Coordinates of C-alpha atoms and ligand atoms in Angstrom, one line a residue:
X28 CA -18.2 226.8 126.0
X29 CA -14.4 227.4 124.6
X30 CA -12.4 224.5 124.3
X31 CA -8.8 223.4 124.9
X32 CA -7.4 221.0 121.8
X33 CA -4.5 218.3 123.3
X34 CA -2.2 217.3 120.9
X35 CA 0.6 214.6 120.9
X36 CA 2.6 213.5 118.0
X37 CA 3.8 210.3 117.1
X38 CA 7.2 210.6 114.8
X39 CA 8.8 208.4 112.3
X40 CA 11.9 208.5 110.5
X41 CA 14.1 206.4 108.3
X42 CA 17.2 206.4 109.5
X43 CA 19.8 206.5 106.4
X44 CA 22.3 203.4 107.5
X45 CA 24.0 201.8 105.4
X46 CA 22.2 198.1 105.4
X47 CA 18.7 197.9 107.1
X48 CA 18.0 196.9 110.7
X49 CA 18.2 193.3 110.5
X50 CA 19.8 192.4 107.3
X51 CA 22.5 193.2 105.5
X52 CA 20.5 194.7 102.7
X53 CA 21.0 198.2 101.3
X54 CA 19.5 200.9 101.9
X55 CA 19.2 202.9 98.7
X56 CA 15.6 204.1 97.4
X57 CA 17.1 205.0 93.9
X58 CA 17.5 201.6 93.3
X59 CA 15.0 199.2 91.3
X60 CA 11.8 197.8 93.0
X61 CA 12.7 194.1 94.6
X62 CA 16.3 194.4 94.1
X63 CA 17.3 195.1 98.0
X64 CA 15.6 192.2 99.5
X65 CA 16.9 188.8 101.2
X66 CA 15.0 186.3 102.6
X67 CA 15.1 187.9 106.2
X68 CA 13.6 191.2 104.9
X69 CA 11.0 189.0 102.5
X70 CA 10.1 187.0 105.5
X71 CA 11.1 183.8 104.2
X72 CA 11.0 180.9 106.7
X73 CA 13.8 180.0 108.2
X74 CA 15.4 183.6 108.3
X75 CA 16.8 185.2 111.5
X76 CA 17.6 188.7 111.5
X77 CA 20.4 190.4 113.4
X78 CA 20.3 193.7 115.3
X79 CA 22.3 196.7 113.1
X80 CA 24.3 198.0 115.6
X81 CA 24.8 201.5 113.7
X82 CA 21.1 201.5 113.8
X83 CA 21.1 201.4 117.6
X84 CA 23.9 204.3 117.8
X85 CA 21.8 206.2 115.7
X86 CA 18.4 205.9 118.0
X87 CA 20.6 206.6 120.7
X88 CA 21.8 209.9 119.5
X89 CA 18.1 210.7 118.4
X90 CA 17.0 210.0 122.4
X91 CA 20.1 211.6 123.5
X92 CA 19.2 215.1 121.7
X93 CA 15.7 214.8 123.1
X94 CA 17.3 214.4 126.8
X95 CA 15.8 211.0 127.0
X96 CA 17.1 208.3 129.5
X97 CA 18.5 205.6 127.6
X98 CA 18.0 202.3 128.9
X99 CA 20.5 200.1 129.7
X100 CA 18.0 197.1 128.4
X101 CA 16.0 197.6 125.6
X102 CA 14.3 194.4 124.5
X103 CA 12.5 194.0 120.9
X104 CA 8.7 192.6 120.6
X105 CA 6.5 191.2 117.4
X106 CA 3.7 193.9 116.7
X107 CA 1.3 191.3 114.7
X108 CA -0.7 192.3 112.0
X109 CA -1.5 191.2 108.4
X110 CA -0.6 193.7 105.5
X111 CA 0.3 193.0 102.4
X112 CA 3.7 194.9 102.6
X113 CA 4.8 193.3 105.7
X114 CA 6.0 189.8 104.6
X115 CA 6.2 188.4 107.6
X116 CA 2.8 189.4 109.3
X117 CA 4.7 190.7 112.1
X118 CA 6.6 194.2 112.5
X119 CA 10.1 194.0 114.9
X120 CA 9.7 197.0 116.9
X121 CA 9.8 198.0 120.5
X122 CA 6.7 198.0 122.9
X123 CA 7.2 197.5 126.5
X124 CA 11.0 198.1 127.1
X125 CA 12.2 200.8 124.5
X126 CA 16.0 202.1 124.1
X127 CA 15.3 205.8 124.8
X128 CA 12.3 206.9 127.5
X129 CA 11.3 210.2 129.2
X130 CA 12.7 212.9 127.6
X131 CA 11.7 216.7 126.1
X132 CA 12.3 219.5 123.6
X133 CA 11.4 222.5 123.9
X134 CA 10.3 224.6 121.2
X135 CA 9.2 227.8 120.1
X136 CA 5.4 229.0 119.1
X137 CA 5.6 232.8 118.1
X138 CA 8.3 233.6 120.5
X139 CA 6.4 231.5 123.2
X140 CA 9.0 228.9 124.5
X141 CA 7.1 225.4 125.9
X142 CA 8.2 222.2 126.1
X143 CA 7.1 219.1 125.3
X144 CA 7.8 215.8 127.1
X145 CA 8.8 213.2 125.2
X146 CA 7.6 209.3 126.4
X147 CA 9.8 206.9 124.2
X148 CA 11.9 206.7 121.2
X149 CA 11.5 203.0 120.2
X150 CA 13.3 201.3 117.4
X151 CA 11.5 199.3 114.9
X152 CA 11.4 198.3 110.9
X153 CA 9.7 199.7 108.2
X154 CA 7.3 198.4 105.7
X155 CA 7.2 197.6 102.1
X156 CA 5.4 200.6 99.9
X157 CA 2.2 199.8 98.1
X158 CA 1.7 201.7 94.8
X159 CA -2.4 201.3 94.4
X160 CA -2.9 201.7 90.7
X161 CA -5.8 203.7 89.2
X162 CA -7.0 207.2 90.0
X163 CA -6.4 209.1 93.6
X164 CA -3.7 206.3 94.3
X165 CA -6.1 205.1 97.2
X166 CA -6.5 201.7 97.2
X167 CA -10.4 201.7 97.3
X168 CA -10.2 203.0 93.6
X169 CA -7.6 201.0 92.5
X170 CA -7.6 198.3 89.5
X171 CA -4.5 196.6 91.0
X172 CA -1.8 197.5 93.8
X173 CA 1.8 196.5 93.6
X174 CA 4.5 196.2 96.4
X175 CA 8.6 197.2 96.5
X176 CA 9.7 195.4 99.6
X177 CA 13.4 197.3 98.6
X178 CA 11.9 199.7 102.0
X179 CA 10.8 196.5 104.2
X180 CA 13.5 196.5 106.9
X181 CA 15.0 200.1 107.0
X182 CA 15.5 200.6 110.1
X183 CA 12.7 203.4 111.6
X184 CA 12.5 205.5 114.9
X185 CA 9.3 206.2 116.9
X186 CA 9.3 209.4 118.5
X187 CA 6.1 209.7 120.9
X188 CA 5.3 213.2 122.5
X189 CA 3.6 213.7 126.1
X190 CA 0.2 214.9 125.3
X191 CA 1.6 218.8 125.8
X192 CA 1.4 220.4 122.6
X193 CA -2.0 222.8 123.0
X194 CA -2.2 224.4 118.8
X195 CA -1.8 223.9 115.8
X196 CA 0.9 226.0 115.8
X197 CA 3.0 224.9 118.7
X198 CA 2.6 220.5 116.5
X199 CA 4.0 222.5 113.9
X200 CA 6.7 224.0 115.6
X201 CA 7.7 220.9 117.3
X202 CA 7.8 219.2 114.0
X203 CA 9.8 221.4 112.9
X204 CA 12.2 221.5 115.7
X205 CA 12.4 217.9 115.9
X206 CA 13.0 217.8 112.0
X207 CA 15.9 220.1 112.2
X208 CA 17.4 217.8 115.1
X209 CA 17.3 214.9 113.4
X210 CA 18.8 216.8 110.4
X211 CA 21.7 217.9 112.7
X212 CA 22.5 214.7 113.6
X213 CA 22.9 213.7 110.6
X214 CA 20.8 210.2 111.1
X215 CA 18.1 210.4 108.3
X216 CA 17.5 212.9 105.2
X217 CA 13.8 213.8 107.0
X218 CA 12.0 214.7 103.5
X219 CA 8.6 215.2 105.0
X220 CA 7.3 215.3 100.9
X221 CA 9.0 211.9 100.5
X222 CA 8.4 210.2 103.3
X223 CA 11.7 209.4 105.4
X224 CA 9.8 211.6 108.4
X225 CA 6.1 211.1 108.4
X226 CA 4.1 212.2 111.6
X227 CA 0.6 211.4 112.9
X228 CA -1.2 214.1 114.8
X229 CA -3.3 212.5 118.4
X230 CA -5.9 215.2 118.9
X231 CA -8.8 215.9 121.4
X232 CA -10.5 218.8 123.1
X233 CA -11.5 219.4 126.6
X234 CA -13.6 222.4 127.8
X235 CA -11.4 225.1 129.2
X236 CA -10.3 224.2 132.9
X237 CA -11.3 221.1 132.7
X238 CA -8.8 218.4 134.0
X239 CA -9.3 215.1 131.9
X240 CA -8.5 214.6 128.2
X241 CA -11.1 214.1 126.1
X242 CA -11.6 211.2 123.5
X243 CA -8.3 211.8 120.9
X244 CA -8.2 211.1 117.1
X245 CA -5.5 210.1 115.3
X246 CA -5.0 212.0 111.9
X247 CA -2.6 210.5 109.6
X248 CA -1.4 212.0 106.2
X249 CA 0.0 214.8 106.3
X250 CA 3.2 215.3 104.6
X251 CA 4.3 218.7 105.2
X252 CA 4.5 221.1 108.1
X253 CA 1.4 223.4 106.5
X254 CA -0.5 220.3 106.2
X255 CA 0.3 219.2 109.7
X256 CA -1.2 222.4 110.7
X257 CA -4.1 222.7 108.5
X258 CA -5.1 219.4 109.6
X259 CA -5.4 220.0 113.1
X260 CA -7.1 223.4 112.6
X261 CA -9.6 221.7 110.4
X262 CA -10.0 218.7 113.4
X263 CA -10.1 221.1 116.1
X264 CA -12.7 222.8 114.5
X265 CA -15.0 219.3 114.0
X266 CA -14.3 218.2 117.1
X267 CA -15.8 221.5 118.8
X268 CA -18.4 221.4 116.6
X269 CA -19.2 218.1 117.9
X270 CA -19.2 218.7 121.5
X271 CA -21.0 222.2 120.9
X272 CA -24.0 220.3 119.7
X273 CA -23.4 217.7 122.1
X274 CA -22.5 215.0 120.8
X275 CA -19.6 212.8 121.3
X276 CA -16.6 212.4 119.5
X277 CA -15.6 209.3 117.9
X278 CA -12.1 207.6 118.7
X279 CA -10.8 206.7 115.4
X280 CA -8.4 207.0 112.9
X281 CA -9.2 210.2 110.4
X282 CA -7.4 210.6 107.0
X283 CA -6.5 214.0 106.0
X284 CA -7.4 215.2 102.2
X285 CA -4.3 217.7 101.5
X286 CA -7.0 219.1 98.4
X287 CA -10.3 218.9 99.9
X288 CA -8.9 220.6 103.6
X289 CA -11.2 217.7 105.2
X290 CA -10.4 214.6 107.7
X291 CA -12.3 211.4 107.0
X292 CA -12.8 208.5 109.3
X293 CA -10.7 205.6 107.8
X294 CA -11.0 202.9 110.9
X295 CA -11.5 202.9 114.3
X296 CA -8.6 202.8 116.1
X297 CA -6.7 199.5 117.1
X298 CA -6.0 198.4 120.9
X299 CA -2.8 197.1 122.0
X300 CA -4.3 193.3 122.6
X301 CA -5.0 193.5 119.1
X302 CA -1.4 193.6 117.9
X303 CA -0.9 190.2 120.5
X304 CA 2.7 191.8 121.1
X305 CA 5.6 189.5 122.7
X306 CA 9.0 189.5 122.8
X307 CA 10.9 188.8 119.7
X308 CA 12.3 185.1 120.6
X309 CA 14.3 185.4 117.5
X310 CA 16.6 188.4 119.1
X311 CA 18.4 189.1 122.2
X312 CA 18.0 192.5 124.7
X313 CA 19.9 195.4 123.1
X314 CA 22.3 196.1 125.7
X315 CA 23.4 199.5 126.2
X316 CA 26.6 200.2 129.3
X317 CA 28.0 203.8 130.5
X318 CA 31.0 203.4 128.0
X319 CA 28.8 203.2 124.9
X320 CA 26.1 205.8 126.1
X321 CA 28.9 208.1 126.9
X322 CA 30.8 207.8 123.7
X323 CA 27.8 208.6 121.5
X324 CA 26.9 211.4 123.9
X325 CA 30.8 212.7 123.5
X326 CA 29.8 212.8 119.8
X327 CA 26.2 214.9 119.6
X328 CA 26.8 217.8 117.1
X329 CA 25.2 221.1 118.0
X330 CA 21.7 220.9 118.1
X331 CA 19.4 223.7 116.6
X332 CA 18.7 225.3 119.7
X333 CA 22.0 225.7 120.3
X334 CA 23.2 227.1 117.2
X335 CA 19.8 229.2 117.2
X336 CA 21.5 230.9 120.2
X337 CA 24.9 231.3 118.6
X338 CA 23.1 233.0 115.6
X339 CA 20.9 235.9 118.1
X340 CA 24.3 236.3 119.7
X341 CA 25.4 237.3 115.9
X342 CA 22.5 239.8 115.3
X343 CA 19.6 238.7 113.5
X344 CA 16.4 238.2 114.7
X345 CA 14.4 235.7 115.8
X346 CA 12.4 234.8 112.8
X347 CA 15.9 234.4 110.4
X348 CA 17.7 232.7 113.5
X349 CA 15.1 229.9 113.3
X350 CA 15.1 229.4 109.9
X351 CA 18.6 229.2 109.5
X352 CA 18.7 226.5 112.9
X353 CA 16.6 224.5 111.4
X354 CA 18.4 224.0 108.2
X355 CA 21.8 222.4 108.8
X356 CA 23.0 222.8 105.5
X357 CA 21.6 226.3 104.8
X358 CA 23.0 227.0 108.9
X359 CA 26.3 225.6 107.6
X360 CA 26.5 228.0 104.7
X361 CA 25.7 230.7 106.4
X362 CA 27.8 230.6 108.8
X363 CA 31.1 229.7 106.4
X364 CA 29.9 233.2 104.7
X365 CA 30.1 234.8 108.1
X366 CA 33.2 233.2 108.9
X367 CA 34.6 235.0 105.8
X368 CA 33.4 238.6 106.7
X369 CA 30.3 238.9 105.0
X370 CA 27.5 240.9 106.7
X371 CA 25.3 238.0 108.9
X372 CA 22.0 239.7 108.2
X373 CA 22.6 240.5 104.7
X374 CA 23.2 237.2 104.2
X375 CA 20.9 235.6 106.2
X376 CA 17.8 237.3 104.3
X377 CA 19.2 235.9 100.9
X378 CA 19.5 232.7 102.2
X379 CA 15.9 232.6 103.7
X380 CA 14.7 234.5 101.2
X381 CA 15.6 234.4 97.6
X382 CA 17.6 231.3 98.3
X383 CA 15.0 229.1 100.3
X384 CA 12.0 230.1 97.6
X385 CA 14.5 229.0 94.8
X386 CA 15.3 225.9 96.4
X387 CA 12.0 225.1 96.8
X388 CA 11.1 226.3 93.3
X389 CA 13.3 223.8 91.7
X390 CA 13.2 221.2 94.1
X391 CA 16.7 221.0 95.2
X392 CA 19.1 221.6 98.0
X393 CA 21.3 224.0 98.7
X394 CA 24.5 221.7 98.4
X395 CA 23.4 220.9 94.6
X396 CA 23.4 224.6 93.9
X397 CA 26.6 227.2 92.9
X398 CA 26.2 229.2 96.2
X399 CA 28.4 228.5 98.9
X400 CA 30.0 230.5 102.1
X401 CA 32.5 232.4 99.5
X402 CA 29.9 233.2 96.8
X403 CA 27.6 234.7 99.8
X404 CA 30.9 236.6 100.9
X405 CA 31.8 238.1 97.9
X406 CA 28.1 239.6 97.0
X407 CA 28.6 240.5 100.2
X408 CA 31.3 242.6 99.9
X409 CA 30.2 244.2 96.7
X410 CA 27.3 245.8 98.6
X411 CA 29.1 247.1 101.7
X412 CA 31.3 248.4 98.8
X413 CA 28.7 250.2 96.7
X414 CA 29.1 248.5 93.6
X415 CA 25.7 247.1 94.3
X416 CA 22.6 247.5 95.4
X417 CA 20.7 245.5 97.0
X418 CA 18.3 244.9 94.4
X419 CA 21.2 244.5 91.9
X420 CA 22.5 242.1 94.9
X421 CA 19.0 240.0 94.5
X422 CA 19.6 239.7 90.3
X423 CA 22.7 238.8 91.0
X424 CA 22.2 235.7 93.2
X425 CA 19.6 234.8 90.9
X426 CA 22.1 235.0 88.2
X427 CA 25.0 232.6 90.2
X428 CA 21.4 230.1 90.8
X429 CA 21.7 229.9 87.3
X430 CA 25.1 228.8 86.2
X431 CA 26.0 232.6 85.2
X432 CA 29.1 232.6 87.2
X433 CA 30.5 234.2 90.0
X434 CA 28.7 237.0 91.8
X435 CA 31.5 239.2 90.1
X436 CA 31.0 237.5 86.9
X437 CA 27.2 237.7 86.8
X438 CA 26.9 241.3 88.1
X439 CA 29.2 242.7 84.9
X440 CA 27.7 240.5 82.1
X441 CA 24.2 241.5 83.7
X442 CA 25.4 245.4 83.6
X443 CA 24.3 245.4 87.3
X444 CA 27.2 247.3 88.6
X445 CA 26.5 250.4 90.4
X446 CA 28.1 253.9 89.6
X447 CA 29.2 255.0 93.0
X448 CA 32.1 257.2 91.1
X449 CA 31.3 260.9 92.4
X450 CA 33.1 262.4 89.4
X451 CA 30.9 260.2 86.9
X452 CA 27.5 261.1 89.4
X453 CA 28.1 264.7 89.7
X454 CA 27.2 265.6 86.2
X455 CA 24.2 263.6 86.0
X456 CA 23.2 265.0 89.2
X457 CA 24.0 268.6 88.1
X458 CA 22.0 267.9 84.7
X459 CA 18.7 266.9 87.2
X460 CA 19.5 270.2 89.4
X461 CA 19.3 272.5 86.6
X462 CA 15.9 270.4 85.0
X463 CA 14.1 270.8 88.2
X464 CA 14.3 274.7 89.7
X465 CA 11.2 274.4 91.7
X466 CA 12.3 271.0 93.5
X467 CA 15.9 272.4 94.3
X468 CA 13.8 275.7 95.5
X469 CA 12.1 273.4 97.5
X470 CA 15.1 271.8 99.2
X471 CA 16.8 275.4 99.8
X472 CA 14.0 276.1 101.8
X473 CA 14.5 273.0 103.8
X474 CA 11.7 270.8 102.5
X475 CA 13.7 267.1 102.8
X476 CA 11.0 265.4 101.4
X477 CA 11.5 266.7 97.7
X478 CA 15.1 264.8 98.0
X479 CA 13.6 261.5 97.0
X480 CA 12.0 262.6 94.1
X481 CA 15.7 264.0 92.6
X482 CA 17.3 261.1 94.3
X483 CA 14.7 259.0 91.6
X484 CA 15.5 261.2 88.7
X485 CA 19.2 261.0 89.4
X486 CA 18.2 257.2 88.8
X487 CA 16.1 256.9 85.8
X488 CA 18.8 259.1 84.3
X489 CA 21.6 256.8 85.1
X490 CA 19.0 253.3 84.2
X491 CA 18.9 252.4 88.4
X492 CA 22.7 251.8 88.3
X493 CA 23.7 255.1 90.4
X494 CA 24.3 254.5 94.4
X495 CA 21.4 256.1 95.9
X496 CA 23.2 256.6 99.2
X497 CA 26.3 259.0 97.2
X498 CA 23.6 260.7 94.9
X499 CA 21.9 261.9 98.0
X500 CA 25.0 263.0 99.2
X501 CA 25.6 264.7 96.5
X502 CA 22.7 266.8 96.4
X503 CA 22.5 267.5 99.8
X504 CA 26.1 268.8 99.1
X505 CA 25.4 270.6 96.2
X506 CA 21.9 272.7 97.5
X507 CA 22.9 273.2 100.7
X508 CA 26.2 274.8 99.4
X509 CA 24.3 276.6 96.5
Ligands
ADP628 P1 -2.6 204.6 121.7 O1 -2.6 203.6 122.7 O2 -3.9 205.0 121.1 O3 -1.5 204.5 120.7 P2 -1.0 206.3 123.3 O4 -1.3 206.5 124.7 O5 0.1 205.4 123.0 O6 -2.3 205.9 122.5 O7 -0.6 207.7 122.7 C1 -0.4 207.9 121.4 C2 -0.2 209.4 121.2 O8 -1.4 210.1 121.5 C3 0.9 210.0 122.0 O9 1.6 210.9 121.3 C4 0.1 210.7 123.1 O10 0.8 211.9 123.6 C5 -1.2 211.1 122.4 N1 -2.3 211.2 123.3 C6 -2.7 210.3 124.2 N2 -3.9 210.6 124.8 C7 -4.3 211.8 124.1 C8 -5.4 212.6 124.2 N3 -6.4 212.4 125.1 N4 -5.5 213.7 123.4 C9 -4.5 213.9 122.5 N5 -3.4 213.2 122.4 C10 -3.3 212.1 123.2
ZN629 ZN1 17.3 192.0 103.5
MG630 MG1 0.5 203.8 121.4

């Protein structure tokens, strides 16, 4: 029997406001533990919170760019449930009338195009963070745990996915295209390794054909788009496993183990009734009219899809075009170096290249590196000129990574400039003729493939620095006229 995995994703990001959702509190995770707290974010009693109204705005855009209806109600509820870093036993969030509802986004598997429905955006608070002390930073192996409520209060988005997603693959991708949204919009800094966009994976399996879902697990812990995949490989597997033997599978909660490529059962899975959810009598209904919606529907940026479209239109495939979508900053780059002449390709391999593996090297961004639209354009230009090639080009943009200078900067103190000078070529070139009579013999007789091998000499001889293109020329020019 083959089976069919069901996914849906449930999304949450931080939204980077200014204050948190119902205080006036910043939000600023440099800052020292229990220094951005007030007594309506410590829970103290007595404390009523008010709705951030930037916060709203920013939900709206979120439900807006996932063509959800935004509702012209939206009404807050007390989830209830006792954790130490909740210090009021209660979370604010939404449950049964949230701002955003019904929506989609489509997305792209290895060139497959689905899309995926989207049930609710919801807006909500987050949660203090727990630091368990002692090894594995679990808390069943911890001597003692200790709690920053600087994070309780930021406001936080729920994005819930229709059960549609059928891979791995395809809960990567959507991550990944609802990540790049969010980044677009400019409404939360989406760090998947850090936390400000954390996802849990709903999986089951059903036997090929077969209408009904079956019994789903909830993964949690997965903080990167490889884990998000591995995890779900790794539970579609068990899960099959399972049901091939018989047996049933278990609906629960399942941790993922990033090192040991393993889920393992941490609780089984809460009901609604649990969480005894009611409206929040402390807070009015978030009312939303035409005016409001409309504005902040004037102002959506360009979404990825969109500026993935733009990009094909450009040139460059697929693969680049997606990359480079999903990236605001590294899109924005790349298209300043564009706008300034430089070859889009060209460019767009360094930047997803090179660039991207750097970045990620050093654990940085883009913006807090030398490289810009006019450093692109100029190394650019110096190879459609000749004075470098493209490997030359790659040393070079390492160099600029590194504080050396300017692409022309780094390229002379480097030596990396290419001889594309005929005059200064053709007595190299005529020096490798004369050393190789049986190669040039070769040639005469029209065998093209002894051309590379002089084409390499002319380069040892000149230490890689000659324009392979001109050299070829060259001898081609020279033989066939000899
Ligand atoms: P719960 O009540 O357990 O929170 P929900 O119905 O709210 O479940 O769904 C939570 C998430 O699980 C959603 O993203 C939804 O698409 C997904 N989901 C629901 N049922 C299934 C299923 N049978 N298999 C996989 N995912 C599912
Ligand atoms: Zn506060
Ligand atoms: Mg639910």
């Amino acid at each position: 029997m083959t089976y069919e995995p069901v996914i849906g994703i449930e999304t949450h990001v931080e939204l980077t406001t200014a204050s948190k959702m119902f205080c006036g509190c910043p939000v600023d995770f440099g800052a020292p533990p229990n220094t951005n707290v007030c007594p309506v974010c410590l829970g103290l009693p007595g404390a009523l919170p008010v709705v951030n109204g930037r916060a709203v705005e920013y939900a709206m855009t979120i439900g807006l760019a996932l063509n959800c209806t935004i509702a012209g109600r939206s009404v807050f509820s007390r989830k209830n449930y006792f954790y130490p870093d909740m210090p009021k036993n209660y979370q604010i969030s939404q449950y049964e009338e949230p701002l955003c509802v019904d929506g989609y986004l489509d997305v792209e598997t290895d060139g497959t195009a689905s899309r995926v429905g989207i049930t609710r955006v919801h807006m909500e608070e987050d949660t203090g963070k727990s630091t368990h002390v002692g090894v594995g930073g679990r808390i069943a192996d911890a001597s003692h745990s200790l709690i920053d409520f600087n994070r309780a209060g930021v406001p936080l988005m729920e994005v819930v996915s229709e059960p549609d997603i059928r891979s791995a693959e395809e809960a990567r991708a959507f991550v990944a295209e609802l990540r790049g949204a969010v980044l677009r919009l400019g409404v939360s800094d989406a760090k998947l390794e850090e936390g400000s966009m954390r996802f849990d994976a709903n999986v089951s399996l059903r036997a090929v054909g077969a209408e009904p879902f079956g019994t789903k697990v909830e993964v949690k812990n997965m903080n990167s788009l490889r884990s998000l995949q591995r995890a779900l490989e790794h539970e579609i597997e068990r899960q099959a496993a399972i049901l091939e033997s018989g047996g049933e599978v278990l609906q629960e909660t399942r941790h993922w183990d990033e090192e040991a490529g393993t889920t393992t059962g941490m609780r089984s899975k809460e009901e609604a009734f649990d969480y005894r959810y009611f409206d929040e009598p402390d807070l009015v209904p978030v009312e939303v009219d035409d005016e409001w919606r409309t504005r902040v529907a004037g102002a959506l940026p360009e979404l990825p899809a969109q500026a993935r479209g733009r990009y094909l239109e450009m040139g460059l495939d697929a693969t680049t075009a997606g990359l480079l979508s999903n990236d605001v900053e590294v899109g924005l780059v790349f298209e300043a170096a564009v706008a300034t002449g430089a070859d889009a390709q060209m460019v767009a391999n360094w930047l997803t290249g090179e660039v991207t593996a750097l970045l990620r090297r050093e654990d940085t961004t883009l913006g807090a590196t030398p490289i810009d639209g006019s450093v692109l354009a100029e190394l650019s230009a110096m190879v459609t000129d000749g004075q470098l090639s493209a490997s030359a080009a790659k040393d070079v943009l390492a160099g600029v990574l590194a504080g050396e200078g300017r692409p022309a900067e780094v390229a002379a103190s480097r030596d990396l400039i290419q001889v594309s000078d005929a005059g200064e070529l053709e007595p190299v070139i005529d020096g490798v003729l004369a050393e190789n009579d049986e190669a040039v013999a070769k040639l005469k007789e029209g065998d093209e493939k002894v051309i590379g091998f002089l084409v390499g000499q002319v380069m040892r001889a000149t230490g890689g620095k000659a324009d392979p293109g001109l050299v070829n020329q060259i001898i081609k020019a020279r033989v066939g006229g000899g």
